[in-house]
mmCIF file of C-alpha atoms in Angstrom:
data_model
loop_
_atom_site.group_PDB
_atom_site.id
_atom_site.type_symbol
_atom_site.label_atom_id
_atom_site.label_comp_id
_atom_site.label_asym_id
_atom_site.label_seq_id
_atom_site.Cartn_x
_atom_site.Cartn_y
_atom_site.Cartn_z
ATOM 1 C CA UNK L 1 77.426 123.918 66.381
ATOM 2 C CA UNK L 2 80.802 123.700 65.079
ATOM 3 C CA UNK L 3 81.696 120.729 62.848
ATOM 4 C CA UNK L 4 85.320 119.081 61.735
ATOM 5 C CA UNK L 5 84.133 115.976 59.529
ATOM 6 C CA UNK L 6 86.092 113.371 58.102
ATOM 7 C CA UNK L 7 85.036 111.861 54.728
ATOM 8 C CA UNK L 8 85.396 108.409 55.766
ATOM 9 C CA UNK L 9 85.458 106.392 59.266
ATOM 10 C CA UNK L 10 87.250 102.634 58.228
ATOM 11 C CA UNK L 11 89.041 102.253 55.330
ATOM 12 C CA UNK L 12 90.994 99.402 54.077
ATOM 13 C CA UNK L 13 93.518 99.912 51.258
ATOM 14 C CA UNK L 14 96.195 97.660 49.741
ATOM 15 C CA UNK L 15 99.745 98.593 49.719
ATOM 16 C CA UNK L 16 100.828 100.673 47.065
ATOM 17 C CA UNK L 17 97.557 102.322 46.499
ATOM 18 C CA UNK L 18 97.198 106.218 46.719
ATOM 19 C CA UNK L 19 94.913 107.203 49.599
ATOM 20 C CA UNK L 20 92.639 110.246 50.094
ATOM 21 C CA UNK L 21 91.848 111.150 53.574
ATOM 22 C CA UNK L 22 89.587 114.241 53.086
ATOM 23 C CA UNK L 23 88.567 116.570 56.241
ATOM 24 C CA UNK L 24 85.989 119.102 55.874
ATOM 25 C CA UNK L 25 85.310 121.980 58.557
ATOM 26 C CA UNK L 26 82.130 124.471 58.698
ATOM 27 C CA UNK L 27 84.054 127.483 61.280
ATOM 28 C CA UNK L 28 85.882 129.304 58.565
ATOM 29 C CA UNK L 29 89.040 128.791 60.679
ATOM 30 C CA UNK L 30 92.435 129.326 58.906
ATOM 31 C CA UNK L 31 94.682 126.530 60.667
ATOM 32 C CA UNK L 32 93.887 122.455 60.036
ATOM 33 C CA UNK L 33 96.026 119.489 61.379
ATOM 34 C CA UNK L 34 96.306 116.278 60.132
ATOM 35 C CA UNK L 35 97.515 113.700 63.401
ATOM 36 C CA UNK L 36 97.972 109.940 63.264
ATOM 37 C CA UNK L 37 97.585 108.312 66.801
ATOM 38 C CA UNK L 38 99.228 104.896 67.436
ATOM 39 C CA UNK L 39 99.457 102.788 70.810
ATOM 40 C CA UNK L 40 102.216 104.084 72.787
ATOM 41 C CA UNK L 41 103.361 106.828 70.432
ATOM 42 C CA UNK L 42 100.054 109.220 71.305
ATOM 43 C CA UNK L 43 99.379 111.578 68.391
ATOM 44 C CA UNK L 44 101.532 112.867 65.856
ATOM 45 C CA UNK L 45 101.542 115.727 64.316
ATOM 46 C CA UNK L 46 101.754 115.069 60.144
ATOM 47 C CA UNK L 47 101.135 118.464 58.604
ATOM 48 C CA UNK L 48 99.002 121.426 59.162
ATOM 49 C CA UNK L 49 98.424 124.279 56.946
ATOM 50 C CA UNK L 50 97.898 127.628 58.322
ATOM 51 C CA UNK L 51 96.248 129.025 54.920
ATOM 52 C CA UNK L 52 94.611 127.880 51.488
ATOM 53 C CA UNK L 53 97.384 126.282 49.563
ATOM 54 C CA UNK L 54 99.808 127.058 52.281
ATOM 55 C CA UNK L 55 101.015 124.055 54.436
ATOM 56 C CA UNK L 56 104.169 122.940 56.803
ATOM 57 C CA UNK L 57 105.762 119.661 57.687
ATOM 58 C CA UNK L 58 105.020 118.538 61.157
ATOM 59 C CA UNK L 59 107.046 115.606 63.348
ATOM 60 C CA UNK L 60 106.298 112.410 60.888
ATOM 61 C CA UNK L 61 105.697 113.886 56.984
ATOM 62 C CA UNK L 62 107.336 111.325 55.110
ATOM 63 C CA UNK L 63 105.035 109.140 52.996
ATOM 64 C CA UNK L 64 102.462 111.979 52.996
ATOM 65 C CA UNK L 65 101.796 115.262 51.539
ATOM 66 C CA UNK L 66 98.596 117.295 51.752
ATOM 67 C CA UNK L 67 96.368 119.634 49.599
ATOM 68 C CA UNK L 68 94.829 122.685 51.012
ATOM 69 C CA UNK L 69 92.996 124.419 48.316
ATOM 70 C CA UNK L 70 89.774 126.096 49.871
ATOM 71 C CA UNK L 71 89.568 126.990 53.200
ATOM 72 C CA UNK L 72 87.230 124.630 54.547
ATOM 73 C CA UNK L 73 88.932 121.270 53.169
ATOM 74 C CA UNK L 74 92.276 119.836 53.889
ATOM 75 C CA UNK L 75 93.346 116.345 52.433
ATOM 76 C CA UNK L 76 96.069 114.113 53.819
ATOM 77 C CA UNK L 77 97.397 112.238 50.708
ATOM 78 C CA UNK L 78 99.288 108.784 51.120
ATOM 79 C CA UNK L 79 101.136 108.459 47.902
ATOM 80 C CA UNK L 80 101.994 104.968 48.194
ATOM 81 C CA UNK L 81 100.282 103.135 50.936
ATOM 82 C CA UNK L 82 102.731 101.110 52.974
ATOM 83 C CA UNK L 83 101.441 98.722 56.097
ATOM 84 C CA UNK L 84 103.110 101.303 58.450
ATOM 85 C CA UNK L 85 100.847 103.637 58.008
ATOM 86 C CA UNK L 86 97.990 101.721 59.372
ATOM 87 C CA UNK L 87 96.730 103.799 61.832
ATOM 88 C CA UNK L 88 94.017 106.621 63.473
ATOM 89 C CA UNK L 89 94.053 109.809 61.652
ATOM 90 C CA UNK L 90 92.590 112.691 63.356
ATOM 91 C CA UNK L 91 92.152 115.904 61.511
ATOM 92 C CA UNK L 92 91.650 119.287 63.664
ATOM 93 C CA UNK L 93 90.961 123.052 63.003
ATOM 94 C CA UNK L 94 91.355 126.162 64.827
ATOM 95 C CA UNK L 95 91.445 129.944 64.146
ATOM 96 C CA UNK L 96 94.216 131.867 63.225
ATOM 97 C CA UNK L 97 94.129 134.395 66.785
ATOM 98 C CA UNK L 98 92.301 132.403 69.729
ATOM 99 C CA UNK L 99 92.555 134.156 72.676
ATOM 100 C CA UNK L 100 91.575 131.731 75.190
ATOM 101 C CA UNK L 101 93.372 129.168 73.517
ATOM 102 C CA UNK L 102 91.607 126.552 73.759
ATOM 103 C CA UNK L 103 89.650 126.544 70.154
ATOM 104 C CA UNK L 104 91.155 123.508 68.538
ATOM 105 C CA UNK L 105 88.474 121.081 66.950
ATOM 106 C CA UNK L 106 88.775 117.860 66.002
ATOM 107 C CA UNK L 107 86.718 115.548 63.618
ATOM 108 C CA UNK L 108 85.792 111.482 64.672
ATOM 109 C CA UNK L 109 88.683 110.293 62.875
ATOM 110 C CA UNK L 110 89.745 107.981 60.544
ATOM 111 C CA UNK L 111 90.908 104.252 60.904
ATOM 112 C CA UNK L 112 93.169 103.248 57.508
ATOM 113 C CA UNK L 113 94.487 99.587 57.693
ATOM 114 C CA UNK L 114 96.769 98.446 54.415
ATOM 115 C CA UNK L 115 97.441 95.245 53.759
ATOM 116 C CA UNK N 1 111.816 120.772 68.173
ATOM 117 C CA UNK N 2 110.091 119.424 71.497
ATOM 118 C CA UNK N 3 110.055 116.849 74.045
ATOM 119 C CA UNK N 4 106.567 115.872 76.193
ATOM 120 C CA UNK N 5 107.059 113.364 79.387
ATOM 121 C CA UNK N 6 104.036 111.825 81.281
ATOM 122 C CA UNK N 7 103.657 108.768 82.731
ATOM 123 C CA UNK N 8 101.938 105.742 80.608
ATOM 124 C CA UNK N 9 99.274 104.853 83.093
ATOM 125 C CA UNK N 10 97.944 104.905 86.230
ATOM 126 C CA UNK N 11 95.183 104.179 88.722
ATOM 127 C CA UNK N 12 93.163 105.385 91.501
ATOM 128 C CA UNK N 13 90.302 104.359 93.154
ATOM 129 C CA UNK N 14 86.748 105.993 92.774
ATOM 130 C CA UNK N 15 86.123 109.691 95.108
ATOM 131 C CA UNK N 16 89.910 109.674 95.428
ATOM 132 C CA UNK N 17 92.060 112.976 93.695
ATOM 133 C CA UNK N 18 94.792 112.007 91.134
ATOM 134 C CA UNK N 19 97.580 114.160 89.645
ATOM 135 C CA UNK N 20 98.804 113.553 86.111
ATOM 136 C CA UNK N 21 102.253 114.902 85.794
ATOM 137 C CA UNK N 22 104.033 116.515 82.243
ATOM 138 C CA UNK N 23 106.991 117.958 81.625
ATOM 139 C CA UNK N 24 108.075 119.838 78.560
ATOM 140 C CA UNK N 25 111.430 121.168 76.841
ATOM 141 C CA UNK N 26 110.554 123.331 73.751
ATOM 142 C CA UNK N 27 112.421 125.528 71.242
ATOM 143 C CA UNK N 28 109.025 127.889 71.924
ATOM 144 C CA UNK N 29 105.961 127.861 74.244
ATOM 145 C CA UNK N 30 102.683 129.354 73.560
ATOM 146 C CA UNK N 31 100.343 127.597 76.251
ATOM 147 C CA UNK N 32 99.967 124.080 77.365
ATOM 148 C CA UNK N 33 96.817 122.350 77.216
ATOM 149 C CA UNK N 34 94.856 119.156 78.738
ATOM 150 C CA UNK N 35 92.738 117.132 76.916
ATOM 151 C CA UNK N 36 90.675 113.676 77.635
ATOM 152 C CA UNK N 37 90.236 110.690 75.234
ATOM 153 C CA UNK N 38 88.146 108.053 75.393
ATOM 154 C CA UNK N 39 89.032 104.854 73.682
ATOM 155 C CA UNK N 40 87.576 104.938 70.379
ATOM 156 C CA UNK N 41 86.756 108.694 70.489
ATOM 157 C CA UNK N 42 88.569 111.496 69.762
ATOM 158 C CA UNK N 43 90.359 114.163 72.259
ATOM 159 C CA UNK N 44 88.188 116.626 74.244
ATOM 160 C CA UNK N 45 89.861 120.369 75.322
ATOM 161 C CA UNK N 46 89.687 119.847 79.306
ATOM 162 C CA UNK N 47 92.102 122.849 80.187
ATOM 163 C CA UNK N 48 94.462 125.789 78.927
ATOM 164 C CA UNK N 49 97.292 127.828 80.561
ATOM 165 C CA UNK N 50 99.887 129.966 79.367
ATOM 166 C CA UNK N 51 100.725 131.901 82.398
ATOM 167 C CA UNK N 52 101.842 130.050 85.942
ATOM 168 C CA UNK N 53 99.470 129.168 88.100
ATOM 169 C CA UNK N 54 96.638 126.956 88.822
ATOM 170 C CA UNK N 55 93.655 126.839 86.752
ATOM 171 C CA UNK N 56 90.214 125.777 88.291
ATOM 172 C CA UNK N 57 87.199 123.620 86.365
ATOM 173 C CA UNK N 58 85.099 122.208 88.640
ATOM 174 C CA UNK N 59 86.523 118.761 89.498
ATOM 175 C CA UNK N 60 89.321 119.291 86.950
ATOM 176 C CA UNK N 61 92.537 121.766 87.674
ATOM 177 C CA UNK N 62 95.512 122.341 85.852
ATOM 178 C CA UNK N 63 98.593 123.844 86.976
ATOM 179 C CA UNK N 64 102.448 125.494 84.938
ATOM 180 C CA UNK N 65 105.499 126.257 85.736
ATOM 181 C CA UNK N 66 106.767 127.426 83.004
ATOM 182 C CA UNK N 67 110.555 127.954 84.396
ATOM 183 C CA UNK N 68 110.304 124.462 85.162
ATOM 184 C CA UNK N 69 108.865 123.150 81.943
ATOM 185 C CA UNK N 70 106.111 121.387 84.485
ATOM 186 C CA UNK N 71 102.672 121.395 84.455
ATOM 187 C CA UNK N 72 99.452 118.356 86.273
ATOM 188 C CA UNK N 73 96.203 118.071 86.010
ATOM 189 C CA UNK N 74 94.335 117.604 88.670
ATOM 190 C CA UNK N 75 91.321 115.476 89.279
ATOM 191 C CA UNK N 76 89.053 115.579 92.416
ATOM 192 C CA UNK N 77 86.373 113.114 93.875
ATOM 193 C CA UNK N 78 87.062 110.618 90.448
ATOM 194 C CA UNK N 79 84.269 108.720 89.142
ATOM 195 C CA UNK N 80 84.276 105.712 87.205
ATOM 196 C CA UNK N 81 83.561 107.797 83.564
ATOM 197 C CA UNK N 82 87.001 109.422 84.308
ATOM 198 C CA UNK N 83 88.590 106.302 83.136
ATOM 199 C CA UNK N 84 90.095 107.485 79.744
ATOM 200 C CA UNK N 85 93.497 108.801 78.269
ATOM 201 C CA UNK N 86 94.674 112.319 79.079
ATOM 202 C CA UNK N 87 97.024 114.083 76.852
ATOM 203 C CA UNK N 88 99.517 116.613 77.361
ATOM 204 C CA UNK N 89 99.897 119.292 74.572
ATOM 205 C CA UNK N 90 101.936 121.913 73.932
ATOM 206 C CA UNK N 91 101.210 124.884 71.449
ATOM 207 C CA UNK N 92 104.870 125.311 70.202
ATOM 208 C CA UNK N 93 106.204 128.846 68.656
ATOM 209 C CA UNK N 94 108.341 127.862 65.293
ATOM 210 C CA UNK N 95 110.508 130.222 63.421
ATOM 211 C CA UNK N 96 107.875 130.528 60.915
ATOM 212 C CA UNK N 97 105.690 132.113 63.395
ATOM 213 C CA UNK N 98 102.727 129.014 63.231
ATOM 214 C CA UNK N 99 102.203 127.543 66.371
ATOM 215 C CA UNK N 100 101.206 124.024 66.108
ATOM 216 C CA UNK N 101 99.727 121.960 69.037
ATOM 217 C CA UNK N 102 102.286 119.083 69.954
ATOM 218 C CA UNK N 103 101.009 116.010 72.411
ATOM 219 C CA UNK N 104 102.695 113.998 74.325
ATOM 220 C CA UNK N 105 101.950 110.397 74.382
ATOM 221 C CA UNK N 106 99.028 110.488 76.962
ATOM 222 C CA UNK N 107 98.356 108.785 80.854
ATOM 223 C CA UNK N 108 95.928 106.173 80.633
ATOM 224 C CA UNK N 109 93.553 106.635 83.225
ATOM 225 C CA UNK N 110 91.485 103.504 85.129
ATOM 226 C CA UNK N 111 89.683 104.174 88.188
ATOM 227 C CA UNK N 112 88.371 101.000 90.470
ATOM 228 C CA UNK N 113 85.962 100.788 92.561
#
């Protein structure tokens, strides 16, 4: 059964603190997403990386970067946590070629609130 | 870059159909996909298409245009589960060649008895 797991469910962090979100996926696949998801906004696309230590800026990357270096684990890092960035994270994987196209996974999530 | 458009919310009553609109404008389309979300949960794949037409599931169908940048989902003979969120996503060809999937903001779903 394929798996996308998220380190950690509910977090609550101050501001200013560095944050770790960590995402963990057992399908060997070679693309992973980080999204946030806010009321009204829907989800966002953050980063992804499409390779081990290989990565791209999505729609919202400022605040965050991300480390991708094995292929199972891809970390969303908040430098700097700021009350904006209270939110749902989702992280998702998929595999490089998917022919049917509709192979993208996604872990529980993650609620962060700073305060 | 891309744009998604479909409506916030609606409702229909239970046994009824329902069609969730989305439109699109992207720099590069590789396939437009349906998912459902239920509060609290995350997304679940529902549907996929990349070429026009109408795609079948059971109670669930999904149609593109792609000349028009349209696509709807479809649901038939609702049930009271169906309540949820359904997002719109489109897998988007960059310059780079990666193709990640974008989402629109989602139609939240309530069906009444």
């Amino acid at each position: 059964d394929v798996k996308v797991t998220q380190s950690s469910r509910y977090l609550v962090k101050r501001t200013g603190e560095k944050v770790f979100l960590e995402c963990v996926q057992d399908m060997d696949h070679e693309n992973m997403f980080w999204y946030r998801q806010d009321p009204g906004l829907g989800l966002r696309l953050i980063y992804f990386s499409y390779d081990v230590k290989m990565k791209e800026k999505g729609d919202i990357p400022e605040g965050y970067s991300v480390s991708r270096e094995k292929k199972e684990r891809f970390s969303l890092i908040l430098e700097s946590a700021s009350t904006n960035q209270t939110s749902m994270y989702l992280c998702a994987s998929r595999p490089a070629t998917d022919s049917s196209g509709n192979t993208i996974y996604f872990g529980e999530g993650s609620w962060l609130t700073v305060v | 870059g891309q744009n998604i458009d479909q409506p916030t919310e609606m409702t229909a009553t239970e046994g009824a159909i329902v069609q969730i609109n989305c439109t699109y404008q992207t720099s590069g389309f590789n396939g437009l996909f349906w998912y459902q979300q239920h509060a609290g949960e995350a997304p679940t794949f529902l549907s996929y298409n990349v070429l026009d037409g109408l795609e079948e599931k059971g109670r669930f169908s999904s149609f593109l245009s792609r000349s028009k940048g349209y696509s709807y989902l479809l649901l038939k003979e609702l049930q009271m589960k169906d309540s949820a969120s359904y997002l719109c996503a489109v897998r988007e060809l960059l310059v780079t060649g990666n193709t990640p999937l974008v989402f629109g903001k989602g139609t939240r779903l309530s069906v009444i008895a």
